Amino acid sequence: QLQLQESGPGLVKPSETLSLTCTVSGGSISSSSYYWGWIRQPPGKGLEWIGSIYYSGSTYYNPSLKSRVTISVDTSKNQFSLKLSSVTAADTAVYYCARLVVRYFDLWGRGTLVTVSS
Amino acid sequence: SYELTQPPSVSVSPGQTARITCSGDALPKKYAYWYQQKSGQAPVLVIYEDSKRPSGIPERFSGSSSGTMATLTISGAQVEDEADYYCYSTDSSGNPLFGGGTKLTVL
């Protein structure tokens, strides 16, 4: 059964770059049927899509975050990654990685809390 | 910008029918999806493509869509259905979009 697991620092300083990795196990990230995505959820608030990537490296991003986001894929490690630059306290959130089937997310990781604080 | 609008909260007694709505101008042309998120957990898909139920989701969960409104119905809501529910769709560019979420209380 396919599983996704987020990993990365739980604390990032303001103005620095947040970096997270999602490891896919139990299946190949190179499947032509899926995209892969990042979603975040600030404490006590709703879900916000950040961006998505295909195994070929094709990406698309939330326009409101596009200037600060880079998503990349490493098919040899079955991983994809998120970088969010110039973070502020408003970027404090639980970050989820998920599998995107055509139009929707069908499998999610458990999420990882990233706090932006000095 | 395009938005999906949900009521902040819905409350029902156990055994009653809960209905959660999601309003969006593009819904006549776009599918609606619904996610259930229990406290401290990742979201789980409960309805896809307006009205389809993934395997493992109880039959009491159903979905419908008409015009600019999609509805998640939980027939005979149970205490364990208490959670936040998010509608989801895509905008005109195909970008994913979540509604603001509805807190369902069953008591």
Short mmCIF file of C-alpha atoms in Angstrom, two decimals:
data_model
loop_
_atom_site.label_atom_id
_atom_site.label_comp_id
_atom_site.label_asym_id
_atom_site.label_seq_id
_atom_site.Cartn_x
_atom_site.Cartn_y
_atom_site.Cartn_z
CA GLN A 1 0.00 0.00 0.00
CA LEU A 2 1.39 3.35 -1.02
CA GLN A 3 2.39 5.69 1.79
CA LEU A 4 3.74 9.24 1.94
CA GLN A 5 5.95 10.62 4.70
CA GLU A 6 7.00 14.22 5.20
CA SER A 7 10.36 15.07 6.73
CA GLY A 8 12.37 18.19 7.49
CA PRO A 9 13.14 20.76 10.18
CA GLY A 10 10.33 21.61 12.55
CA LEU A 11 11.69 25.09 13.24
CA VAL A 12 12.76 27.69 10.71
CA LYS A 13 13.92 31.25 11.36
CA PRO A 14 12.12 34.22 9.79
CA SER A 15 13.46 35.24 6.36
CA GLU A 16 15.07 31.82 5.85
CA THR A 17 13.99 29.02 3.52
CA LEU A 18 11.70 26.20 4.61
CA SER A 19 12.69 22.84 3.12
CA LEU A 20 10.66 19.65 3.30
CA THR A 21 10.86 16.28 1.60
CA CYS A 22 8.12 13.75 0.93
CA THR A 23 9.18 10.12 0.59
CA VAL A 24 6.85 7.81 -1.32
CA SER A 25 6.92 4.15 -0.33
CA GLY A 26 4.98 1.14 -1.59
CA GLY A 27 4.76 2.50 -5.11
CA SER A 28 6.63 4.48 -7.75
CA ILE A 29 6.61 8.24 -7.93
CA SER A 30 7.21 7.83 -11.67
CA SER A 31 3.72 6.54 -12.37
CA SER A 32 2.19 8.36 -15.32
CA SER A 33 -1.18 8.41 -13.56
CA TYR A 34 -0.37 10.85 -10.80
CA TYR A 35 0.87 14.25 -9.85
CA TRP A 36 2.22 14.92 -6.36
CA GLY A 37 1.46 17.93 -4.23
CA TRP A 38 1.98 19.98 -1.11
CA ILE A 39 -0.81 21.40 1.03
CA ARG A 40 -0.52 23.33 4.27
CA GLN A 41 -2.77 24.13 7.22
CA PRO A 42 -1.99 26.93 9.69
CA PRO A 43 -2.95 26.08 13.28
CA GLY A 44 -6.72 26.26 13.69
CA LYS A 45 -7.26 27.26 10.07
CA GLY A 46 -8.18 25.69 6.73
CA LEU A 47 -6.28 23.89 3.99
CA GLU A 48 -4.25 25.73 1.35
CA TRP A 49 -2.79 24.12 -1.76
CA ILE A 50 0.84 25.12 -2.32
CA GLY A 51 1.79 23.43 -5.55
CA SER A 52 2.09 20.18 -7.50
CA ILE A 53 4.65 18.32 -9.59
CA TYR A 54 4.71 15.50 -12.16
CA TYR A 55 7.48 12.92 -12.17
CA SER A 56 8.88 14.58 -15.30
CA GLY A 57 9.44 17.77 -13.29
CA SER A 58 6.49 19.73 -14.65
CA THR A 59 5.12 22.00 -11.92
CA TYR A 60 2.28 24.35 -11.16
CA TYR A 61 1.93 26.56 -8.13
CA ASN A 62 -0.64 28.50 -6.15
CA PRO A 63 -0.45 32.02 -7.64
CA SER A 64 -0.45 33.54 -4.16
CA LEU A 65 2.76 31.67 -3.23
CA LYS A 66 4.38 31.22 -6.62
CA SER A 67 7.12 33.81 -6.14
CA ARG A 68 8.46 31.97 -3.07
CA VAL A 69 7.86 28.29 -3.90
CA THR A 70 9.98 25.68 -5.64
CA ILE A 71 8.91 22.04 -5.87
CA SER A 72 11.28 19.44 -7.27
CA VAL A 73 11.32 15.67 -7.76
CA ASP A 74 14.01 13.01 -7.37
CA THR A 75 12.75 9.85 -9.04
CA SER A 76 15.86 7.88 -8.05
CA LYS A 77 14.96 8.35 -4.38
CA ASN A 78 11.18 8.26 -4.91
CA GLN A 79 10.94 11.68 -3.31
CA PHE A 80 9.68 15.15 -4.03
CA SER A 81 10.57 18.30 -2.16
CA LEU A 82 9.27 21.73 -1.22
CA LYS A 83 11.24 24.92 -0.73
CA LEU A 84 9.50 28.06 0.53
CA SER A 85 11.69 31.12 0.75
CA SER A 86 11.57 34.27 2.88
CA VAL A 87 9.31 32.70 5.48
CA THR A 88 7.43 34.65 8.13
CA ALA A 89 5.28 33.63 11.09
CA ALA A 90 2.34 33.40 8.68
CA ASP A 91 4.02 30.35 7.12
CA THR A 92 3.74 28.41 10.38
CA ALA A 93 1.59 25.42 9.53
CA VAL A 94 1.24 21.68 9.26
CA TYR A 95 2.59 20.78 5.84
CA TYR A 96 1.13 17.76 4.06
CA CYS A 97 2.31 15.95 0.97
CA ALA A 98 -0.29 14.11 -1.08
CA ARG A 99 -0.91 12.18 -4.28
CA LEU A 100 -2.98 13.94 -6.92
CA VAL A 101 -5.21 11.80 -9.13
CA VAL A 102 -6.24 13.80 -12.19
CA ARG A 103 -7.93 16.57 -10.23
CA TYR A 104 -7.99 15.62 -6.55
CA PHE A 105 -5.83 14.39 -3.69
CA ASP A 106 -6.56 10.78 -2.80
CA LEU A 107 -3.72 9.86 -0.45
CA TRP A 108 -2.09 12.10 2.14
CA GLY A 109 0.92 11.94 4.41
CA ARG A 110 0.44 12.42 8.13
CA GLY A 111 1.75 15.98 7.99
CA THR A 112 4.59 17.77 9.71
CA LEU A 113 4.41 20.95 11.78
CA VAL A 114 6.80 23.69 10.77
CA THR A 115 7.10 26.67 13.09
CA VAL A 116 8.66 29.93 11.94
CA SER A 117 10.27 31.63 14.89
CA SER A 118 13.58 33.14 15.91
CA SER B 1 -10.41 35.37 -7.00
CA TYR B 2 -12.50 32.21 -7.05
CA GLU B 3 -13.71 30.87 -3.70
CA LEU B 4 -15.62 27.93 -2.30
CA THR B 5 -17.90 29.03 0.53
CA GLN B 6 -18.94 26.77 3.38
CA PRO B 7 -20.84 27.46 6.63
CA PRO B 8 -18.41 27.60 9.57
CA SER B 9 -20.37 25.12 11.64
CA VAL B 10 -23.21 22.61 11.55
CA SER B 11 -24.63 20.85 14.57
CA VAL B 12 -26.91 17.80 14.73
CA SER B 13 -27.97 15.19 17.26
CA PRO B 14 -26.87 11.57 16.79
CA GLY B 15 -29.07 9.81 14.26
CA GLN B 16 -30.12 13.00 12.52
CA THR B 17 -29.17 13.98 8.99
CA ALA B 18 -26.35 16.48 8.62
CA ARG B 19 -26.07 18.57 5.48
CA ILE B 20 -23.01 20.66 4.69
CA THR B 21 -23.11 22.99 1.71
CA CYS B 22 -20.40 24.38 -0.54
CA SER B 23 -21.05 27.27 -2.87
CA GLY B 24 -18.92 28.18 -5.88
CA ASP B 25 -19.58 29.86 -9.20
CA ALA B 26 -17.64 27.23 -11.15
CA LEU B 27 -19.35 24.21 -9.60
CA PRO B 28 -21.79 23.82 -12.52
CA LYS B 29 -18.71 22.96 -14.63
CA LYS B 30 -16.36 21.46 -12.04
CA TYR B 31 -16.62 18.42 -9.82
CA ALA B 32 -16.88 18.82 -6.06
CA TYR B 33 -15.01 16.64 -3.60
CA TRP B 34 -15.29 16.33 0.16
CA TYR B 35 -12.67 15.64 2.81
CA GLN B 36 -13.16 14.70 6.44
CA GLN B 37 -10.49 15.81 8.90
CA LYS B 38 -10.62 14.61 12.48
CA SER B 39 -8.64 16.42 15.13
CA GLY B 40 -4.89 15.97 14.71
CA GLN B 41 -5.23 13.82 11.60
CA ALA B 42 -4.72 14.22 7.88
CA PRO B 43 -7.77 14.78 5.67
CA VAL B 44 -9.54 11.73 4.28
CA LEU B 45 -11.53 11.75 1.02
CA VAL B 46 -15.17 10.83 1.65
CA ILE B 47 -16.80 11.92 -1.64
CA TYR B 48 -15.29 12.40 -5.10
CA GLU B 49 -16.71 13.64 -8.41
CA ASP B 50 -19.78 15.13 -6.73
CA SER B 51 -21.37 11.92 -5.51
CA LYS B 52 -19.03 8.92 -5.62
CA ARG B 53 -17.94 7.24 -2.43
CA PRO B 54 -14.42 5.76 -2.08
CA SER B 55 -14.15 2.21 -0.85
CA GLY B 56 -14.28 1.98 2.92
CA ILE B 57 -16.43 5.09 3.37
CA PRO B 58 -19.75 4.29 5.10
CA GLU B 59 -22.92 4.46 3.01
CA ARG B 60 -24.34 7.17 5.26
CA PHE B 61 -22.03 9.62 3.45
CA SER B 62 -23.43 10.91 0.17
CA GLY B 63 -22.88 13.87 -2.08
CA SER B 64 -24.82 15.86 -4.63
CA SER B 65 -24.33 18.95 -6.73
CA SER B 66 -26.80 21.27 -8.40
CA GLY B 67 -25.99 24.56 -10.02
CA THR B 68 -23.50 26.51 -7.93
CA MET B 69 -23.95 24.42 -4.79
CA ALA B 70 -22.60 21.05 -3.73
CA THR B 71 -23.90 19.26 -0.66
CA LEU B 72 -22.43 16.61 1.60
CA THR B 73 -25.12 14.64 3.41
CA ILE B 74 -24.50 12.37 6.37
CA SER B 75 -27.63 10.30 6.95
CA GLY B 76 -27.92 9.16 10.54
CA ALA B 77 -24.85 11.03 11.76
CA GLN B 78 -22.83 9.30 14.44
CA VAL B 79 -20.63 10.71 17.16
CA GLU B 80 -17.55 9.48 15.29
CA ASP B 81 -18.51 11.66 12.32
CA GLU B 82 -17.68 14.77 14.35
CA ALA B 83 -14.91 16.45 12.36
CA ASP B 84 -14.04 19.31 10.07
CA TYR B 85 -15.28 18.85 6.51
CA TYR B 86 -13.71 20.59 3.52
CA CYS B 87 -15.12 20.87 0.05
CA TYR B 88 -12.61 20.92 -2.78
CA SER B 89 -12.66 21.70 -6.45
CA THR B 90 -10.51 23.32 -9.12
CA ASP B 91 -10.58 26.82 -10.51
CA SER B 92 -10.75 27.82 -14.16
CA SER B 93 -7.00 27.27 -14.50
CA GLY B 94 -7.22 23.79 -13.01
CA ASN B 95 -5.63 24.87 -9.75
CA PRO B 96 -6.77 23.01 -6.62
CA LEU B 97 -8.94 24.97 -4.22
CA PHE B 98 -10.34 24.16 -0.78
CA GLY B 99 -13.36 25.64 0.91
CA GLY B 100 -12.93 27.24 4.30
CA GLY B 101 -14.15 24.17 6.16
CA THR B 102 -17.20 23.31 8.26
CA LYS B 103 -17.00 22.04 11.81
CA LEU B 104 -19.59 19.31 12.30
CA THR B 105 -20.71 18.75 15.89
CA VAL B 106 -22.70 15.63 16.70
CA LEU B 107 -24.17 15.74 20.21
#
